[in-house]
Backbone as CSV, one residue per row, in Angstrom:
resi,resn,N_x,N_y,N_z,CA_x,CA_y,CA_z,C_x,C_y,C_z
1,GLN,223.732,253.896,117.536,223.274,254.818,116.514,224.463,255.199,115.631
2,VAL,224.245,255.143,114.332,225.291,255.498,113.380,225.606,256.977,113.484
3,GLN,226.888,257.264,113.532,227.315,258.657,113.527,228.335,258.853,112.417
4,MET,228.077,259.837,111.602,228.990,260.190,110.522,229.280,261.675,110.641
5,GLU,230.552,262.029,110.668,230.909,263.426,110.850,232.032,263.832,109.932
6,GLU,231.783,264.871,109.157,232.769,265.376,108.228,233.711,266.358,108.927
7,CYS,234.917,266.465,108.415,235.840,267.500,108.885,236.813,267.826,107.759
8,GLY,237.482,268.961,107.910,238.494,269.360,106.948,238.035,270.366,105.916
9,GLY,236.799,270.816,106.003,236.318,271.805,105.050,236.915,273.175,105.309
10,GLY,236.496,274.129,104.511,236.990,275.484,104.687,237.107,276.201,103.364
11,ALA,237.981,277.194,103.341,238.165,278.019,102.156,239.429,277.610,101.418
12,VAL,239.347,277.641,100.101,240.501,277.305,99.268,240.419,278.133,97.989
13,ARG,241.546,278.453,97.435,241.591,279.229,96.199,241.363,278.336,94.987
14,SER,240.830,278.937,93.973,240.616,278.223,92.720,241.932,277.620,92.222
15,GLY,241.854,276.368,91.813,243.040,275.657,91.371,243.754,274.901,92.471
16,GLY,243.365,275.146,93.692,244.009,274.498,94.831,243.424,273.137,95.139
17,SER,243.849,272.587,96.271,243.423,271.257,96.690,242.931,271.292,98.123
18,LEU,242.073,270.349,98.416,241.533,270.221,99.767,241.111,268.776,99.959
19,ARG,241.339,268.259,101.158,240.846,266.913,101.473,239.902,266.999,102.657
20,ILE,238.721,266.460,102.472,237.788,266.369,103.583,237.614,264.896,103.942
21,SER,237.305,264.666,105.192,237.161,263.296,105.656,235.850,263.117,106.413
22,CYS,235.476,261.881,106.568,234.227,261.542,107.240,234.514,260.384,108.186
23,SER,234.444,260.662,109.464,234.650,259.622,110.468,233.315,258.979,110.802
24,VAL,233.341,257.677,110.873,232.102,256.939,111.095,232.232,256.088,112.352
25,SER,231.250,256.160,113.206,231.238,255.329,114.421,229.943,254.539,114.486
26,GLN,229.996,253.487,115.240,228.832,252.604,115.414,228.373,252.046,114.073
27,TYR,229.304,251.821,113.185,228.930,251.410,111.838,230.133,250.787,111.170
28,ASP,229.923,249.762,110.386,231.001,249.103,109.679,230.913,249.462,108.196
29,LEU,231.819,250.314,107.745,231.774,250.786,106.363,232.050,249.682,105.358
30,ARG,232.569,248.560,105.825,232.897,247.492,104.883,231.658,246.825,104.302
31,ARG,230.523,247.009,104.930,229.332,246.299,104.483,228.424,247.146,103.597
32,ASP,228.694,248.436,103.491,227.823,249.318,102.734,228.604,250.105,101.679
33,ALA,227.882,250.590,100.726,228.460,251.548,99.790,228.506,252.912,100.477
34,VAL,229.505,253.688,100.136,229.682,254.999,100.753,229.976,256.025,99.682
35,GLY,229.746,257.268,100.006,230.014,258.283,99.007,229.831,259.687,99.533
36,TRP,229.986,260.633,98.613,229.858,262.048,98.927,228.813,262.687,98.026
37,LEU,228.062,263.579,98.612,227.116,264.404,97.883,227.376,265.852,98.270
38,ARG,226.874,266.774,97.451,227.032,268.179,97.797,225.782,268.945,97.423
39,GLN,225.616,270.064,98.080,224.446,270.886,97.799,224.804,272.353,97.789
40,VAL,224.401,273.007,96.742,224.493,274.451,96.618,223.117,275.014,96.962
41,PRO,223.044,276.080,97.745,221.731,276.628,98.094,220.861,276.871,96.868
42,GLY,219.631,276.382,96.935,218.712,276.575,95.836,218.797,275.525,94.759
43,LYS,219.741,274.614,94.884,219.903,273.549,93.892,219.749,272.191,94.570
44,PRO,219.406,271.157,93.807,219.230,269.826,94.418,220.557,269.206,94.817
45,LEU,220.476,268.231,95.697,221.654,267.472,96.072,222.275,266.812,94.846
46,GLU,223.588,266.825,94.807,224.306,266.205,93.692,225.226,265.127,94.234
47,GLY,225.041,263.911,93.804,225.979,262.860,94.142,227.237,263.044,93.318
48,ILE,228.398,263.111,93.946,229.611,263.417,93.206,230.582,262.256,93.134
49,GLY,230.486,261.291,94.033,231.391,260.167,93.947,231.173,259.195,95.077
50,GLY,231.559,257.953,94.826,231.369,256.965,95.860,232.100,255.670,95.591
51,VAL,232.104,254.828,96.605,232.698,253.496,96.526,231.582,252.487,96.755
52,ASP,231.374,251.629,95.774,230.297,250.653,95.884,230.742,249.486,96.767
53,ILE,229.812,248.604,97.063,230.088,247.491,97.962,231.193,246.592,97.425
54,ASP,231.284,246.488,96.099,232.319,245.642,95.499,233.652,246.369,95.353
55,GLY,233.721,247.602,95.836,234.967,248.345,95.780,235.122,249.228,94.557
56,SER,234.219,249.126,93.622,234.304,249.966,92.427,233.947,251.407,92.780
57,THR,234.510,252.337,92.037,234.263,253.757,92.296,233.486,254.374,91.141
58,MET,232.780,255.407,91.439,232.056,256.159,90.422,232.137,257.636,90.741
59,TYR,232.100,258.454,89.691,232.194,259.893,89.868,231.232,260.592,88.923
60,ALA,230.737,261.711,89.383,229.934,262.552,88.510,230.848,263.210,87.489
61,ASP,230.306,263.512,86.327,231.106,264.138,85.275,231.693,265.469,85.744
62,SER,230.987,266.143,86.637,231.429,267.464,87.083,232.729,267.425,87.885
63,VAL,233.069,266.249,88.433,234.278,266.159,89.264,235.259,265.105,88.767
64,LYS,234.877,264.366,87.761,235.720,263.273,87.268,237.085,263.803,86.848
65,GLY,238.126,263.124,87.304,239.483,263.536,86.993,240.052,264.550,87.965
66,ARG,239.214,265.113,88.816,239.681,266.108,89.791,239.499,265.621,91.231
67,PHE,238.436,264.901,91.495,238.124,264.437,92.849,238.359,262.932,92.943
68,THR,238.780,262.496,94.136,238.991,261.078,94.391,238.368,260.693,95.725
69,VAL,237.566,259.638,95.705,236.970,259.093,96.928,237.779,257.883,97.351
70,SER,238.119,257.815,98.616,238.826,256.645,99.117,238.291,256.277,100.493
71,LEU,238.537,255.030,100.852,237.962,254.498,102.085,239.028,253.751,102.866
72,ASP,239.216,254.136,104.131,240.097,253.408,105.034,239.207,252.510,105.877
73,LYS,239.185,251.243,105.509,238.263,250.318,106.164,238.693,249.949,107.569
74,VAL,239.951,250.142,107.879,240.442,249.835,109.226,240.045,250.949,110.188
75,LYS,240.290,252.184,109.741,239.976,253.332,110.589,238.518,253.771,110.481
76,ASN,237.809,253.191,109.505,236.408,253.576,109.277,236.281,255.064,108.930
77,ILE,237.130,255.501,108.000,237.125,256.898,107.559,236.993,256.937,106.047
78,LEU,236.137,257.813,105.578,235.936,258.060,104.149,236.569,259.404,103.805
79,TYR,237.270,259.456,102.695,237.961,260.682,102.286,237.431,261.174,100.940
80,LEU,237.538,262.471,100.753,237.301,263.084,99.450,238.468,264.021,99.178
81,GLN,239.318,263.633,98.257,240.433,264.474,97.832,239.972,265.319,96.658
82,MET,240.042,266.624,96.814,239.580,267.539,95.778,240.780,268.302,95.224
83,ASN,241.059,268.132,93.971,242.157,268.822,93.312,241.617,269.763,92.242
84,ASN,242.394,270.779,91.938,241.996,271.758,90.918,240.558,272.231,91.156
85,VAL,240.277,272.628,92.384,238.916,273.053,92.705,238.576,274.347,91.965
86,GLN,237.308,274.511,91.703,236.798,275.665,90.980,235.693,276.330,91.798
87,PRO,235.394,277.596,91.522,234.334,278.272,92.289,233.008,277.510,92.290
88,GLU,232.718,276.805,91.222,231.462,276.042,91.174,231.464,274.825,92.081
89,ASP,232.606,274.519,92.705,232.663,273.437,93.686,232.250,273.918,95.078
90,THR,232.016,275.209,95.212,231.550,275.744,96.488,230.196,275.142,96.830
91,ALA,230.133,274.505,97.997,228.912,273.799,98.376,229.061,273.268,99.798
92,THR,227.965,272.737,100.306,228.021,271.948,101.527,228.165,270.486,101.123
93,TYR,229.166,269.837,101.666,229.465,268.454,101.295,229.016,267.512,102.406
94,PHE,228.390,266.416,101.982,227.874,265.426,102.905,228.467,264.058,102.582
95,CYS,228.864,263.323,103.602,229.166,261.918,103.396,227.901,261.113,103.692
96,ALA,227.820,259.961,103.080,226.631,259.134,103.247,226.982,257.675,103.037
97,ALA,226.134,256.803,103.585,226.325,255.365,103.431,224.981,254.713,103.161
98,ASP,225.006,253.641,102.373,223.754,252.988,102.011,224.028,251.535,101.626
99,PRO,223.269,250.608,102.207,223.491,249.199,101.861,223.023,248.830,100.456
100,ARG,222.277,249.720,99.787,221.703,249.413,98.471,222.620,249.776,97.320
101,GLY,223.632,250.573,97.593,224.531,250.999,96.530,225.074,252.383,96.819
102,VAL,225.825,252.921,95.844,226.444,254.240,96.037,225.364,255.240,96.430
103,PRO,225.578,255.952,97.528,224.522,256.814,98.074,224.047,257.902,97.117
104,GLY,222.747,258.041,97.074,222.124,259.132,96.359,221.345,259.982,97.351
105,PRO,220.505,260.863,96.854,219.749,261.762,97.746,218.863,261.037,98.759
106,ASP,218.572,259.769,98.530,217.737,259.012,99.470,218.558,258.058,100.330
107,ALA,219.834,258.360,100.513,220.718,257.478,101.280,220.210,257.262,102.698
108,ARG,220.552,256.126,103.269,220.036,255.750,104.582,220.723,256.511,105.720
109,ASN,222.016,256.745,105.586,222.765,257.373,106.672,223.581,258.553,106.150
110,TRP,223.585,259.621,106.949,224.183,260.883,106.502,225.086,261.497,107.556
111,GLY,226.087,262.212,107.090,226.819,263.104,107.953,226.062,264.420,108.069
112,THR,226.584,265.302,108.881,225.902,266.573,109.128,226.234,267.642,108.101
113,GLY,227.270,267.406,107.318,227.625,268.357,106.274,228.749,269.294,106.682
114,ILE,229.532,269.682,105.698,230.619,270.610,105.950,230.763,271.516,104.739
115,GLU,231.088,272.767,104.994,231.145,273.739,103.904,232.533,273.825,103.286
116,VAL,232.523,273.952,101.983,233.737,274.199,101.217,233.482,275.426,100.357
117,THR,234.376,276.397,100.461,234.237,277.638,99.697,235.472,277.823,98.835
118,VAL,235.252,277.962,97.542,236.348,278.161,96.599,236.287,279.582,96.078
119,SER,237.366,280.306,96.273,237.433,281.686,95.808,238.228,281.764,94.517
120,SER,237.832,282.680,93.671,238.514,282.821,92.372,239.715,283.738,92.477
């Protein structure tokens, strides 16, 4: 059974940086697209960035230039480096994987989610 688990979340001040990671077991990340989504209570899931099967990356406009998604294919770990975070980045962050492309709200495999809180 695929297991995806995020870690590294927490509280950070506006303008600061935080890196969260997603460890994956029973699964080979090299064969699927992977990415991060986030959810603010009362709002829909937002796909914020990912690595496609061909290695290309994509980012939502809301995080472009501030967030970076990277993948360690040897360790089977997905990272999200968040720089210059803002209060509107406060959300629950999920890692996800999907053989069809960069994960969206209908992704096949999900982590359990981790909270990130940005204070002003």
